[in-house]
PDB file of C-alpha atoms in Angstrom:
ATOM      1  CA  MET A 209     150.730  -2.433 147.627  1.00 64.00           C
ATOM      2  CA  LYS A 210     152.007  -1.242 144.756  1.00 79.00           C
ATOM      3  CA  THR A 211     149.662  -4.052 142.669  1.00 81.00           C
ATOM      4  CA  ARG A 212     146.586  -2.363 144.583  1.00 83.00           C
ATOM      5  CA  ARG A 213     147.668   1.056 143.411  1.00 86.00           C
ATOM      6  CA  LYS A 214     148.156   0.158 139.950  1.00 86.00           C
ATOM      7  CA  LEU A 215     144.504  -1.536 140.196  1.00 87.00           C
ATOM      8  CA  GLU A 216     143.356   1.469 141.198  1.00 88.00           C
ATOM      9  CA  LEU A 217     145.237   3.540 138.411  1.00 91.00           C
ATOM     10  CA  GLU A 218     143.613   1.345 135.542  1.00 91.00           C
ATOM     11  CA  VAL A 219     140.254   1.037 137.058  1.00 91.00           C
ATOM     12  CA  ARG A 220     140.196   5.249 137.169  1.00 93.00           C
ATOM     13  CA  GLN A 221     141.122   4.728 132.982  1.00 93.00           C
ATOM     14  CA  LEU A 222     138.560   2.205 132.275  1.00 92.00           C
ATOM     15  CA  ARG A 223     135.779   4.485 134.366  1.00 93.00           C
ATOM     16  CA  ALA A 224     137.201   7.435 132.081  1.00 93.00           C
ATOM     17  CA  ARG A 225     137.070   5.541 128.725  1.00 92.00           C
ATOM     18  CA  ILE A 226     133.608   4.431 130.081  1.00 91.00           C
ATOM     19  CA  GLU A 227     132.653   8.593 130.030  1.00 92.00           C
ATOM     20  CA  GLU A 228     134.157   9.256 126.502  1.00 90.00           C
ATOM     21  CA  LYS A 229     132.094   5.817 125.260  1.00 87.00           C
ATOM     22  CA  GLU A 230     128.896   7.129 126.589  1.00 85.00           C
ATOM     23  CA  ARG A 231     129.378  10.695 125.015  1.00 83.00           C
ATOM     24  CA  ASN A 232     130.269   8.965 121.997  1.00 81.00           C
ATOM     25  CA  LEU A 233     127.180   6.750 121.843  1.00 78.00           C
ATOM     26  CA  ALA A 234     124.718   9.674 122.898  1.00 77.00           C
ATOM     27  CA  GLU A 235     126.014  11.465 119.464  1.00 77.00           C
ATOM     28  CA  MET A 236     126.147   8.690 116.550  1.00 71.00           C
ATOM     29  CA  ASP A 237     123.157   8.737 114.946  1.00 68.00           C
ATOM     30  CA  GLU A 238     123.505   4.886 113.175  1.00 72.00           C
ATOM     31  CA  ARG A 239     122.878   1.749 114.897  1.00 74.00           C
ATOM     32  CA  GLN A 240     125.641  -0.123 113.776  1.00 76.00           C
ATOM     33  CA  LYS A 241     128.007   2.376 115.190  1.00 78.00           C
ATOM     34  CA  LYS A 242     125.968   2.538 118.774  1.00 80.00           C
ATOM     35  CA  ILE A 243     126.029  -1.882 118.803  1.00 86.00           C
ATOM     36  CA  GLN A 244     129.731  -1.770 118.956  1.00 85.00           C
ATOM     37  CA  VAL A 245     130.182   1.226 121.337  1.00 86.00           C
ATOM     38  CA  GLU A 246     127.557  -0.489 123.350  1.00 89.00           C
ATOM     39  CA  SER A 247     129.595  -4.315 123.463  1.00 92.00           C
ATOM     40  CA  GLU A 248     133.121  -2.369 124.294  1.00 92.00           C
ATOM     41  CA  LEU A 249     131.099  -0.795 127.044  1.00 93.00           C
ATOM     42  CA  ARG A 250     129.954  -3.904 128.465  1.00 94.00           C
ATOM     43  CA  GLN A 251     133.683  -5.392 127.889  1.00 94.00           C
ATOM     44  CA  ILE A 252     135.061  -2.264 129.787  1.00 92.00           C
ATOM     45  CA  LYS A 253     132.617  -2.681 133.194  1.00 92.00           C
ATOM     46  CA  SER A 254     132.659  -6.313 133.098  1.00 92.00           C
ATOM     47  CA  ARG A 255     137.164  -5.920 133.372  1.00 91.00           C
ATOM     48  CA  ILE A 256     136.448  -3.031 136.362  1.00 89.00           C
ATOM     49  CA  LEU A 257     134.114  -5.575 138.320  1.00 90.00           C
ATOM     50  CA  GLU A 258     136.385  -8.536 138.067  1.00 89.00           C
ATOM     51  CA  LEU A 259     139.102  -6.050 139.226  1.00 86.00           C
ATOM     52  CA  GLU A 260     137.208  -4.582 142.382  1.00 86.00           C
ATOM     53  CA  ASN A 261     136.066  -8.095 143.471  1.00 87.00           C
ATOM     54  CA  THR A 262     139.975 -10.445 142.532  1.00 83.00           C
ATOM     55  CA  PRO A 263     141.102 -11.453 146.281  1.00 79.00           C
ATOM     56  CA  PRO A 264     144.684  -9.637 147.144  1.00 75.00           C
ATOM     57  CA  PRO A 265     147.267 -10.730 145.826  1.00 73.00           C
ATOM     58  CA  VAL A 266     149.362 -13.174 147.717  1.00 75.00           C
ATOM     59  CA  GLN A 267     152.383 -12.880 149.576  1.00 78.00           C
ATOM     60  CA  GLU A 268     155.395 -14.214 149.002  1.00 78.00           C
ATOM     61  CA  LYS A 269     157.749 -14.812 151.865  1.00 81.00           C
ATOM     62  CA  ILE A 270     161.275 -16.815 151.095  1.00 81.00           C
ATOM     63  CA  ILE A 271     162.218 -19.147 153.095  1.00 82.00           C
ATOM     64  CA  ILE A 272     166.479 -19.781 153.069  1.00 83.00           C
ATOM     65  CA  GLU A 273     167.493 -22.317 155.017  1.00 82.00           C
ATOM     66  CA  GLU A 274     171.172 -23.413 155.810  1.00 82.00           C
ATOM     67  CA  VAL A 275     172.230 -26.851 155.625  1.00 78.00           C
ATOM     68  CA  LEU A 276     175.161 -27.790 157.791  1.00 79.00           C
ATOM     69  CA  LYS A 277     177.019 -31.017 157.361  1.00 79.00           C
ATOM     70  CA  VAL A 278     178.472 -32.828 160.225  1.00 78.00           C
ATOM     71  CA  GLU A 279     181.656 -35.448 160.113  1.00 82.00           C
ATOM     72  CA  ARG A 280     182.178 -37.522 163.164  1.00 83.00           C
ATOM     73  CA  ASP A 281     185.764 -37.614 164.503  1.00 86.00           C
ATOM     74  CA  PRO A 282     187.114 -41.414 165.057  1.00 88.00           C
ATOM     75  CA  LYS A 283     189.411 -40.576 167.632  1.00 90.00           C
ATOM     76  CA  LEU A 284     186.526 -38.151 169.769  1.00 87.00           C
ATOM     77  CA  GLU A 285     183.856 -41.113 168.962  1.00 89.00           C
ATOM     78  CA  LYS A 286     185.998 -43.746 170.831  1.00 91.00           C
ATOM     79  CA  LEU A 287     186.654 -41.573 173.969  1.00 90.00           C
ATOM     80  CA  THR A 288     183.218 -40.665 174.119  1.00 90.00           C
ATOM     81  CA  ASP A 289     182.290 -44.343 174.062  1.00 92.00           C
ATOM     82  CA  ASP A 290     185.130 -45.197 176.681  1.00 92.00           C
ATOM     83  CA  VAL A 291     183.627 -42.518 179.186  1.00 92.00           C
ATOM     84  CA  ARG A 292     180.282 -43.550 178.244  1.00 92.00           C
ATOM     85  CA  SER A 293     181.556 -47.439 179.256  1.00 90.00           C
ATOM     86  CA  GLY A 294     182.966 -46.444 182.380  1.00 88.00           C
ATOM     87  CA  LEU A 295     179.943 -44.409 183.598  1.00 88.00           C
ATOM     88  CA  GLU A 296     177.638 -47.398 182.864  1.00 87.00           C
ATOM     89  CA  THR A 297     180.187 -49.968 184.697  1.00 86.00           C
ATOM     90  CA  GLU A 298     180.643 -47.312 187.659  1.00 83.00           C
ATOM     91  CA  ARG A 299     176.062 -47.870 187.936  1.00 81.00           C
ATOM     92  CA  GLN A 300     176.274 -51.488 187.541  1.00 80.00           C
ATOM     93  CA  ILE A 301     178.779 -51.392 190.786  1.00 80.00           C
ATOM     94  CA  GLN A 302     176.770 -48.965 192.806  1.00 73.00           C
ATOM     95  CA  LYS A 303     174.068 -49.978 194.202  1.00 66.00           C
ATOM     96  CA  PRO A 304     171.819 -47.446 195.188  1.00 63.00           C
ATOM     97  CA  TYR A 305     170.821 -46.976 198.946  1.00 64.00           C
ATOM     98  CA  VAL A 306     167.942 -48.665 200.066  1.00 66.00           C
ATOM     99  CA  PRO A 307     166.742 -47.399 204.012  1.00 69.00           C
ATOM    100  CA  PRO A 308     166.023 -50.062 206.047  1.00 72.00           C
ATOM    101  CA  PRO A 309     161.887 -51.004 206.991  1.00 76.00           C
ATOM    102  CA  THR A 310     160.251 -48.833 209.038  1.00 73.00           C
ATOM    103  CA  PRO A 311     160.390 -50.360 212.312  1.00 66.00           C
ATOM    104  CA  GLN A 312     156.713 -51.330 213.666  1.00 63.00           C
ATOM    105  CA  THR A 313     155.643 -50.214 217.068  1.00 56.00           C
ATOM    106  CA  PRO A 314     156.780 -52.769 219.360  1.00 53.00           C
ATOM    107  CA  THR A 315     154.970 -54.294 222.353  1.00 50.00           C
ATOM    108  CA  LYS A 316     156.425 -53.764 225.437  1.00 48.00           C
ATOM    109  CA  ALA A 317     156.923 -57.268 225.498  1.00 46.00           C
ATOM    110  CA  THR A 318     159.616 -57.442 222.922  1.00 46.00           C
ATOM    111  CA  THR A 319     161.429 -54.081 224.429  1.00 48.00           C
ATOM    112  CA  THR A 320     162.137 -55.366 227.930  1.00 49.00           C
ATOM    113  CA  ALA A 321     162.950 -59.368 226.567  1.00 50.00           C
ATOM    114  CA  PRO A 322     166.351 -58.234 224.864  1.00 56.00           C
ATOM    115  CA  LEU A 323     167.125 -56.083 227.723  1.00 57.00           C
ATOM    116  CA  ASN A 324     165.993 -57.994 230.467  1.00 60.00           C
ATOM    117  CA  SER A 325     168.122 -61.032 229.117  1.00 60.00           C
ATOM    118  CA  MET A 326     171.614 -58.933 229.408  1.00 55.00           C
ATOM    119  CA  PRO A 327     173.399 -58.195 232.640  1.00 58.00           C
ATOM    120  CA  SER A 328     172.623 -55.836 234.651  1.00 63.00           C
ATOM    121  CA  PRO A 329     175.975 -52.943 233.633  1.00 61.00           C
ATOM    122  CA  LEU A 330     175.897 -54.032 230.226  1.00 60.00           C
ATOM    123  CA  ARG A 331     171.860 -53.429 230.061  1.00 62.00           C
ATOM    124  CA  SER A 332     172.205 -49.768 231.562  1.00 64.00           C
ATOM    125  CA  SER A 333     175.018 -48.520 229.473  1.00 63.00           C
ATOM    126  CA  TYR A 334     172.928 -49.671 226.137  1.00 62.00           C
ATOM    127  CA  SER A 335     169.784 -47.924 227.493  1.00 66.00           C
ATOM    128  CA  SER A 336     172.291 -44.827 227.839  1.00 63.00           C
ATOM    129  CA  LEU A 337     174.304 -45.022 224.518  1.00 62.00           C
ATOM    130  CA  ASN A 338     170.712 -45.686 222.967  1.00 61.00           C
ATOM    131  CA  THR A 339     169.074 -42.311 224.737  1.00 63.00           C
ATOM    132  CA  HIS A 340     172.146 -40.525 223.525  1.00 55.00           C
ATOM    133  CA  LEU A 341     172.327 -41.365 220.164  1.00 55.00           C
ATOM    134  CA  SER A 342     169.060 -41.064 219.626  1.00 54.00           C
ATOM    135  CA  GLY A 343     168.915 -37.261 220.767  1.00 52.00           C
ATOM    136  CA  SER A 344     171.984 -36.368 219.110  1.00 48.00           C
ATOM    137  CA  LEU A 345     171.223 -37.864 215.982  1.00 45.00           C
ATOM    138  CA  SER A 346     167.589 -36.967 215.568  1.00 47.00           C
ATOM    139  CA  SER A 347     168.762 -33.946 213.360  1.00 44.00           C
ATOM    140  CA  ILE A 348     171.536 -35.403 210.822  1.00 46.00           C
ATOM    141  CA  THR A 349     170.635 -36.362 207.469  1.00 43.00           C
ATOM    142  CA  ALA A 350     172.410 -38.283 204.755  1.00 45.00           C
ATOM    143  CA  SER A 351     171.944 -37.716 200.963  1.00 43.00           C
ATOM    144  CA  THR A 352     172.432 -39.782 198.082  1.00 43.00           C
ATOM    145  CA  GLY A 353     172.101 -39.133 194.909  1.00 44.00           C
ATOM    146  CA  ASP A 354     168.498 -37.008 195.068  1.00 43.00           C
ATOM    147  CA  GLU A 355     166.961 -38.675 197.920  1.00 45.00           C
ATOM    148  CA  TYR A 356     167.071 -37.769 201.601  1.00 45.00           C
ATOM    149  CA  PHE A 357     166.361 -39.590 204.728  1.00 46.00           C
ATOM    150  CA  PRO A 358     166.704 -39.071 208.087  1.00 46.00           C
ATOM    151  CA  ILE A 359     169.783 -41.021 210.084  1.00 47.00           C
ATOM    152  CA  SER A 360     167.504 -40.897 213.525  1.00 45.00           C
ATOM    153  CA  GLY A 361     165.232 -43.453 211.573  1.00 46.00           C
ATOM    154  CA  ILE A 362     168.293 -46.140 211.133  1.00 48.00           C
ATOM    155  CA  PHE A 363     169.060 -46.656 215.133  1.00 47.00           C
ATOM    156  CA  ASP A 364     166.320 -48.752 216.702  1.00 48.00           C
ATOM    157  CA  THR A 365     166.021 -47.691 220.222  1.00 49.00           C
ATOM    158  CA  THR A 366     163.867 -50.102 221.340  1.00 51.00           C
ATOM    159  CA  THR A 367     165.035 -53.788 220.196  1.00 50.00           C
ATOM    160  CA  ASP A 368     168.330 -54.780 218.874  1.00 50.00           C
ATOM    161  CA  SER A 369     168.129 -57.458 216.441  1.00 49.00           C
ATOM    162  CA  ARG A 370     171.603 -59.185 217.183  1.00 50.00           C
ATOM    163  CA  MET A 371     170.323 -59.563 221.073  1.00 49.00           C
ATOM    164  CA  SER A 372     167.555 -61.729 219.438  1.00 44.00           C
TER     165      SER A 372
END
C-alpha cells in the first residue's frame, strides 16, 4: 500500500516538472536550450510510463517453522516392543472363526435315511429336539471381531453328519 502511494506521489511530482519544463520551452528562444529541455522532457515521460506499467510489488510472506527434536526412551521402546510382540503372538494363537459351509438343500432320501436308522424313541426325541432348537435359536446371533453371523445356521435340522 505504501509503495503504491509513493509511486503516485512521484508521478504527480514528475507531471508538475513536465508542465514547468514545457513553460520554459515555450519561453526559450535559443535552440540549444530548447534541445536540452526536450531531452529532459522525454526522460521524465519515459519514467512516468515505466512507473505506470510496472506490475505491483511482490508481497512477501514469512513462514516460521518450528523443529522439535524427539529423543527416544530406551525403556519405553523396550516396553512397547514387548507389548507388540505379545499382541502378535496372541493373534497367531487365536484363529478366526470360520462359519461352516451352508448346507445344500437336502433331498428326501437324505433326510429320512439317518432318522429311519434310529430306534423309534430316539428318533422322536431327536426330531423334537431339532425342532425346538431351530425355533428358539433362530434369532440368537454371535459375534467375532467385526463379523456377525446367525447361530441358527450352525444347526442342521435335516441331517446329522455323525449319524451317516
